[in-house]
Amino acid sequence: MNAPSAYKWRTVDILVAAVLAVAFGVVFQLANGLWDVLGKVFVFFPPALAVIYGLWLVPAVLASLIIRKAGAGLFTETVAAAVSVLMGSPYGAMGIAQGAFEGLGAEVVFAAGAWRRYGALMALASGALGGAAATGWDVFVSYPMWTLAWKLSYIGCGAASCAVIAGLGSVLLTKALAGTGVLDSFPSGRKRTTV
């Protein structure tokens, strides 16, 4: 029996990506509120705010780990950003473009593995690169007045946050979901020990 193609999406793949995107669009809205609150806490050193950035990268890494198809991370992250905008995100349409950029950053790692490698290291690297892309976008678009040291601190903190929260967190979420049997129609559910 041939291995399933990484490029051919099934209906269930699209449905699961869409459900994840809607769920994380809601999470993004909650995270936007948390960002505003913590912005007041970290006023002494604003780059430290990136410590929660990983919340925005979870759908890109999680969808890739579950669905294991080319473009799963990019698609899910972009749609989640669009859902967040439709729910009133303060970032407007620019938030959708940034979501796509973040998703692309996370997707590149799985593309480098020809969408055949989905271990914990790939997830951590995907989160870190997606986080670097996201915070890199921010320093050019939102914080161009910051010093170079602050910009680098922000990008480093964001990449680390995304590696842990989005990368490691998605690995743990995938294992937990696989353990319930809800992922049995996906390779991630059938290969529970390799996630």
PDB file of C-alpha atoms in Angstrom:
ATOM      1  CA  MET A   1       0.000   0.000   0.000  1.00  0.00           C
ATOM      2  CA  ASN A   2       1.388   3.392  -1.001  1.00  0.00           C
ATOM      3  CA  ALA A   3       1.929   6.110   1.623  1.00  0.00           C
ATOM      4  CA  PRO A   4      -0.691   8.876   1.448  1.00  0.00           C
ATOM      5  CA  SER A   5       0.346  11.862  -0.665  1.00  0.00           C
ATOM      6  CA  ALA A   6       1.437  14.946   1.245  1.00  0.00           C
ATOM      7  CA  TYR A   7      -0.127  17.098  -1.469  1.00  0.00           C
ATOM      8  CA  LYS A   8      -3.585  15.563  -1.820  1.00  0.00           C
ATOM      9  CA  TRP A   9      -6.039  16.842   0.790  1.00  0.00           C
ATOM     10  CA  ARG A  10      -9.060  14.784   1.815  1.00  0.00           C
ATOM     11  CA  THR A  11     -12.370  16.315   2.850  1.00  0.00           C
ATOM     12  CA  VAL A  12     -11.663  15.421   6.488  1.00  0.00           C
ATOM     13  CA  ASP A  13      -8.329  17.256   6.284  1.00  0.00           C
ATOM     14  CA  ILE A  14     -10.071  20.448   5.149  1.00  0.00           C
ATOM     15  CA  LEU A  15     -12.770  20.108   7.793  1.00  0.00           C
ATOM     16  CA  VAL A  16     -10.308  19.587  10.640  1.00  0.00           C
ATOM     17  CA  ALA A  17      -8.149  22.507   9.460  1.00  0.00           C
ATOM     18  CA  ALA A  18     -11.259  24.713   9.338  1.00  0.00           C
ATOM     19  CA  VAL A  19     -12.398  23.647  12.817  1.00  0.00           C
ATOM     20  CA  LEU A  20      -8.932  24.301  14.253  1.00  0.00           C
ATOM     21  CA  ALA A  21      -8.859  27.695  12.527  1.00  0.00           C
ATOM     22  CA  VAL A  22     -12.218  28.768  13.961  1.00  0.00           C
ATOM     23  CA  ALA A  23     -11.306  27.548  17.450  1.00  0.00           C
ATOM     24  CA  PHE A  24      -7.982  29.370  17.397  1.00  0.00           C
ATOM     25  CA  GLY A  25      -9.562  32.479  15.908  1.00  0.00           C
ATOM     26  CA  VAL A  26     -11.443  32.676  19.212  1.00  0.00           C
ATOM     27  CA  VAL A  27      -8.225  31.965  21.148  1.00  0.00           C
ATOM     28  CA  PHE A  28      -6.539  34.801  19.227  1.00  0.00           C
ATOM     29  CA  GLN A  29      -9.213  37.208  20.420  1.00  0.00           C
ATOM     30  CA  LEU A  30      -8.638  36.152  24.034  1.00  0.00           C
ATOM     31  CA  ALA A  31      -4.876  36.429  23.507  1.00  0.00           C
ATOM     32  CA  ASN A  32      -5.342  39.967  22.128  1.00  0.00           C
ATOM     33  CA  GLY A  33      -6.944  40.926  25.442  1.00  0.00           C
ATOM     34  CA  LEU A  34      -4.134  39.267  27.403  1.00  0.00           C
ATOM     35  CA  TRP A  35      -1.595  41.136  25.226  1.00  0.00           C
ATOM     36  CA  ASP A  36      -3.188  44.463  26.172  1.00  0.00           C
ATOM     37  CA  VAL A  37      -3.141  43.624  29.892  1.00  0.00           C
ATOM     38  CA  LEU A  38       0.466  42.382  29.885  1.00  0.00           C
ATOM     39  CA  GLY A  39       1.508  45.424  27.859  1.00  0.00           C
ATOM     40  CA  LYS A  40       0.937  47.449  31.025  1.00  0.00           C
ATOM     41  CA  VAL A  41       2.934  44.949  33.111  1.00  0.00           C
ATOM     42  CA  PHE A  42       5.932  44.939  30.762  1.00  0.00           C
ATOM     43  CA  VAL A  43       6.004  48.696  30.202  1.00  0.00           C
ATOM     44  CA  PHE A  44       9.532  48.760  31.722  1.00  0.00           C
ATOM     45  CA  PHE A  45      10.803  46.458  28.917  1.00  0.00           C
ATOM     46  CA  PRO A  46       8.233  46.008  26.104  1.00  0.00           C
ATOM     47  CA  PRO A  47      10.182  43.298  24.173  1.00  0.00           C
ATOM     48  CA  ALA A  48       9.456  40.901  27.078  1.00  0.00           C
ATOM     49  CA  LEU A  49       5.814  40.932  26.012  1.00  0.00           C
ATOM     50  CA  ALA A  50       6.772  38.434  23.285  1.00  0.00           C
ATOM     51  CA  VAL A  51       6.897  35.758  26.007  1.00  0.00           C
ATOM     52  CA  ILE A  52       3.249  34.950  25.155  1.00  0.00           C
ATOM     53  CA  TYR A  53       3.672  35.102  21.362  1.00  0.00           C
ATOM     54  CA  GLY A  54       3.486  31.332  21.063  1.00  0.00           C
ATOM     55  CA  LEU A  55      -0.286  31.507  21.616  1.00  0.00           C
ATOM     56  CA  TRP A  56      -0.646  32.840  18.069  1.00  0.00           C
ATOM     57  CA  LEU A  57       1.446  30.103  16.425  1.00  0.00           C
ATOM     58  CA  VAL A  58      -0.278  27.027  17.836  1.00  0.00           C
ATOM     59  CA  PRO A  59      -2.685  26.491  14.896  1.00  0.00           C
ATOM     60  CA  ALA A  60       0.168  26.502  12.344  1.00  0.00           C
ATOM     61  CA  VAL A  61       2.165  23.818  14.153  1.00  0.00           C
ATOM     62  CA  LEU A  62      -0.788  21.817  15.499  1.00  0.00           C
ATOM     63  CA  ALA A  63      -2.524  21.557  12.103  1.00  0.00           C
ATOM     64  CA  SER A  64       0.729  20.429  10.486  1.00  0.00           C
ATOM     65  CA  LEU A  65       1.262  17.729  13.117  1.00  0.00           C
ATOM     66  CA  ILE A  66      -2.301  16.437  12.875  1.00  0.00           C
ATOM     67  CA  ILE A  67      -3.103  16.725   9.167  1.00  0.00           C
ATOM     68  CA  ARG A  68       0.408  16.152   7.758  1.00  0.00           C
ATOM     69  CA  LYS A  69      -0.306  17.737   4.376  1.00  0.00           C
ATOM     70  CA  ALA A  70       1.550  20.429   2.476  1.00  0.00           C
ATOM     71  CA  GLY A  71       0.136  23.812   3.388  1.00  0.00           C
ATOM     72  CA  ALA A  72      -1.797  22.690   6.493  1.00  0.00           C
ATOM     73  CA  GLY A  73       0.018  25.113   8.793  1.00  0.00           C
ATOM     74  CA  LEU A  74      -0.167  28.035   6.372  1.00  0.00           C
ATOM     75  CA  PHE A  75      -3.867  27.464   5.634  1.00  0.00           C
ATOM     76  CA  THR A  76      -4.941  27.024   9.255  1.00  0.00           C
ATOM     77  CA  GLU A  77      -2.945  29.981  10.596  1.00  0.00           C
ATOM     78  CA  THR A  78      -4.243  32.286   7.846  1.00  0.00           C
ATOM     79  CA  VAL A  79      -7.876  31.268   8.323  1.00  0.00           C
ATOM     80  CA  ALA A  80      -7.540  31.584  12.118  1.00  0.00           C
ATOM     81  CA  ALA A  81      -6.249  35.138  11.628  1.00  0.00           C
ATOM     82  CA  ALA A  82      -9.183  35.878   9.296  1.00  0.00           C
ATOM     83  CA  VAL A  83     -11.656  34.539  11.874  1.00  0.00           C
ATOM     84  CA  SER A  84     -10.048  36.739  14.523  1.00  0.00           C
ATOM     85  CA  VAL A  85     -10.401  39.781  12.248  1.00  0.00           C
ATOM     86  CA  LEU A  86     -14.056  38.945  11.597  1.00  0.00           C
ATOM     87  CA  MET A  87     -14.552  38.816  15.378  1.00  0.00           C
ATOM     88  CA  GLY A  88     -13.195  42.355  15.727  1.00  0.00           C
ATOM     89  CA  SER A  89      -9.441  41.982  16.075  1.00  0.00           C
ATOM     90  CA  PRO A  90      -7.840  45.414  16.531  1.00  0.00           C
ATOM     91  CA  TYR A  91      -5.265  44.547  13.857  1.00  0.00           C
ATOM     92  CA  GLY A  92      -7.773  44.614  10.992  1.00  0.00           C
ATOM     93  CA  ALA A  93      -6.969  43.213   7.560  1.00  0.00           C
ATOM     94  CA  MET A  94      -3.246  43.563   8.271  1.00  0.00           C
ATOM     95  CA  GLY A  95      -3.748  40.781  10.820  1.00  0.00           C
ATOM     96  CA  ILE A  96      -4.661  38.356   8.017  1.00  0.00           C
ATOM     97  CA  ALA A  97      -1.479  39.183   6.096  1.00  0.00           C
ATOM     98  CA  GLN A  98       0.568  38.741   9.246  1.00  0.00           C
ATOM     99  CA  GLY A  99      -1.178  35.436   9.981  1.00  0.00           C
ATOM    100  CA  ALA A 100      -0.230  34.188   6.524  1.00  0.00           C
ATOM    101  CA  PHE A 101       3.376  35.302   7.065  1.00  0.00           C
ATOM    102  CA  GLU A 102       3.502  33.514  10.441  1.00  0.00           C
ATOM    103  CA  GLY A 103       1.987  30.383   8.945  1.00  0.00           C
ATOM    104  CA  LEU A 104       4.485  30.466   6.103  1.00  0.00           C
ATOM    105  CA  GLY A 105       7.352  30.749   8.591  1.00  0.00           C
ATOM    106  CA  ALA A 106       6.107  27.674  10.462  1.00  0.00           C
ATOM    107  CA  GLU A 107       5.353  25.776   7.242  1.00  0.00           C
ATOM    108  CA  VAL A 108       8.872  26.199   5.842  1.00  0.00           C
ATOM    109  CA  VAL A 109      10.299  23.762   8.399  1.00  0.00           C
ATOM    110  CA  PHE A 110       7.899  20.972   7.437  1.00  0.00           C
ATOM    111  CA  ALA A 111       8.504  21.768   3.748  1.00  0.00           C
ATOM    112  CA  ALA A 112      12.237  21.329   4.370  1.00  0.00           C
ATOM    113  CA  GLY A 113      11.414  17.804   5.538  1.00  0.00           C
ATOM    114  CA  ALA A 114       9.315  17.242   2.375  1.00  0.00           C
ATOM    115  CA  TRP A 115       6.249  17.027   4.662  1.00  0.00           C
ATOM    116  CA  ARG A 116       7.404  13.587   5.842  1.00  0.00           C
ATOM    117  CA  ARG A 117       9.025  14.454   9.192  1.00  0.00           C
ATOM    118  CA  TYR A 118       6.742  15.395  12.078  1.00  0.00           C
ATOM    119  CA  GLY A 119       8.749  14.704  15.222  1.00  0.00           C
ATOM    120  CA  ALA A 120       9.182  16.938  18.253  1.00  0.00           C
ATOM    121  CA  LEU A 121      12.312  18.633  16.889  1.00  0.00           C
ATOM    122  CA  MET A 122      10.503  19.587  13.694  1.00  0.00           C
ATOM    123  CA  ALA A 123       7.642  21.003  15.769  1.00  0.00           C
ATOM    124  CA  LEU A 124      10.013  23.034  17.956  1.00  0.00           C
ATOM    125  CA  ALA A 125      11.849  24.354  14.895  1.00  0.00           C
ATOM    126  CA  SER A 126       8.564  25.169  13.171  1.00  0.00           C
ATOM    127  CA  GLY A 127       7.358  27.121  16.177  1.00  0.00           C
ATOM    128  CA  ALA A 128      10.661  28.962  16.508  1.00  0.00           C
ATOM    129  CA  LEU A 129      10.840  29.942  12.831  1.00  0.00           C
ATOM    130  CA  GLY A 130       7.185  30.956  12.774  1.00  0.00           C
ATOM    131  CA  GLY A 131       7.794  33.051  15.882  1.00  0.00           C
ATOM    132  CA  ALA A 132      10.852  34.691  14.365  1.00  0.00           C
ATOM    133  CA  ALA A 133       8.812  35.514  11.251  1.00  0.00           C
ATOM    134  CA  ALA A 134       5.952  36.927  13.323  1.00  0.00           C
ATOM    135  CA  THR A 135       8.076  39.083  15.602  1.00  0.00           C
ATOM    136  CA  GLY A 136      10.298  40.088  12.671  1.00  0.00           C
ATOM    137  CA  TRP A 137       7.147  41.387  10.985  1.00  0.00           C
ATOM    138  CA  ASP A 138       6.271  43.311  14.146  1.00  0.00           C
ATOM    139  CA  VAL A 139       9.607  45.095  14.489  1.00  0.00           C
ATOM    140  CA  PHE A 140       9.393  46.355  10.908  1.00  0.00           C
ATOM    141  CA  VAL A 141       5.692  47.236  10.892  1.00  0.00           C
ATOM    142  CA  SER A 142       4.816  48.126  14.490  1.00  0.00           C
ATOM    143  CA  TYR A 143       8.075  48.906  16.322  1.00  0.00           C
ATOM    144  CA  PRO A 144      10.491  50.491  13.826  1.00  0.00           C
ATOM    145  CA  MET A 145      11.490  53.090  16.449  1.00  0.00           C
ATOM    146  CA  TRP A 146      12.908  50.506  18.865  1.00  0.00           C
ATOM    147  CA  THR A 147      16.654  50.124  19.317  1.00  0.00           C
ATOM    148  CA  LEU A 148      18.381  47.186  17.635  1.00  0.00           C
ATOM    149  CA  ALA A 149      18.891  45.542  21.051  1.00  0.00           C
ATOM    150  CA  TRP A 150      15.163  45.729  21.803  1.00  0.00           C
ATOM    151  CA  LYS A 151      14.283  44.391  18.351  1.00  0.00           C
ATOM    152  CA  LEU A 152      16.633  41.426  18.721  1.00  0.00           C
ATOM    153  CA  SER A 153      15.382  40.769  22.260  1.00  0.00           C
ATOM    154  CA  TYR A 154      11.798  40.802  21.007  1.00  0.00           C
ATOM    155  CA  ILE A 155      12.529  38.403  18.123  1.00  0.00           C
ATOM    156  CA  GLY A 156      14.541  36.066  20.365  1.00  0.00           C
ATOM    157  CA  CYS A 157      11.866  36.051  23.059  1.00  0.00           C
ATOM    158  CA  GLY A 158       9.144  35.471  20.446  1.00  0.00           C
ATOM    159  CA  ALA A 159      11.012  32.600  18.787  1.00  0.00           C
ATOM    160  CA  ALA A 160      11.613  30.920  22.170  1.00  0.00           C
ATOM    161  CA  SER A 161       7.988  31.414  23.204  1.00  0.00           C
ATOM    162  CA  CYS A 162       6.724  29.942  19.943  1.00  0.00           C
ATOM    163  CA  ALA A 163       9.125  26.974  20.169  1.00  0.00           C
ATOM    164  CA  VAL A 164       7.797  26.127  23.634  1.00  0.00           C
ATOM    165  CA  ILE A 165       4.119  27.114  23.485  1.00  0.00           C
ATOM    166  CA  ALA A 166       3.387  26.363  19.813  1.00  0.00           C
ATOM    167  CA  GLY A 167       6.026  23.679  19.183  1.00  0.00           C
ATOM    168  CA  LEU A 168       6.112  21.664  22.386  1.00  0.00           C
ATOM    169  CA  GLY A 169       2.513  22.527  23.211  1.00  0.00           C
ATOM    170  CA  SER A 170       1.317  21.200  19.838  1.00  0.00           C
ATOM    171  CA  VAL A 171       3.270  17.973  20.310  1.00  0.00           C
ATOM    172  CA  LEU A 172       1.591  17.438  23.679  1.00  0.00           C
ATOM    173  CA  LEU A 173      -1.846  18.375  22.318  1.00  0.00           C
ATOM    174  CA  THR A 174      -1.447  15.974  19.392  1.00  0.00           C
ATOM    175  CA  LYS A 175      -0.413  13.151  21.734  1.00  0.00           C
ATOM    176  CA  ALA A 176      -3.357  13.869  24.017  1.00  0.00           C
ATOM    177  CA  LEU A 177      -5.827  13.929  21.118  1.00  0.00           C
ATOM    178  CA  ALA A 178      -4.321  10.789  19.569  1.00  0.00           C
ATOM    179  CA  GLY A 179      -4.737   9.020  22.901  1.00  0.00           C
ATOM    180  CA  THR A 180      -8.496   9.604  22.756  1.00  0.00           C
ATOM    181  CA  GLY A 181      -8.781   8.034  19.304  1.00  0.00           C
ATOM    182  CA  VAL A 182     -10.208  11.144  17.594  1.00  0.00           C
ATOM    183  CA  LEU A 183      -7.199  11.274  15.250  1.00  0.00           C
ATOM    184  CA  ASP A 184      -7.463   7.664  14.066  1.00  0.00           C
ATOM    185  CA  SER A 185      -8.224   8.800  10.512  1.00  0.00           C
ATOM    186  CA  PHE A 186      -4.924  10.697  10.429  1.00  0.00           C
ATOM    187  CA  PRO A 187      -1.345   9.401  10.324  1.00  0.00           C
ATOM    188  CA  SER A 188      -0.753  11.289  13.594  1.00  0.00           C
ATOM    189  CA  GLY A 189      -3.387   9.124  15.254  1.00  0.00           C
ATOM    190  CA  ARG A 190      -2.191   5.866  13.752  1.00  0.00           C
ATOM    191  CA  LYS A 191       1.458   6.496  14.676  1.00  0.00           C
ATOM    192  CA  ARG A 192       0.895   7.625  18.243  1.00  0.00           C
ATOM    193  CA  THR A 193       4.342   6.728  19.446  1.00  0.00           C
ATOM    194  CA  THR A 194       6.145   8.803  16.794  1.00  0.00           C
ATOM    195  CA  VAL A 195       4.370  12.123  17.403  1.00  0.00           C
TER     196      VAL A 195
END
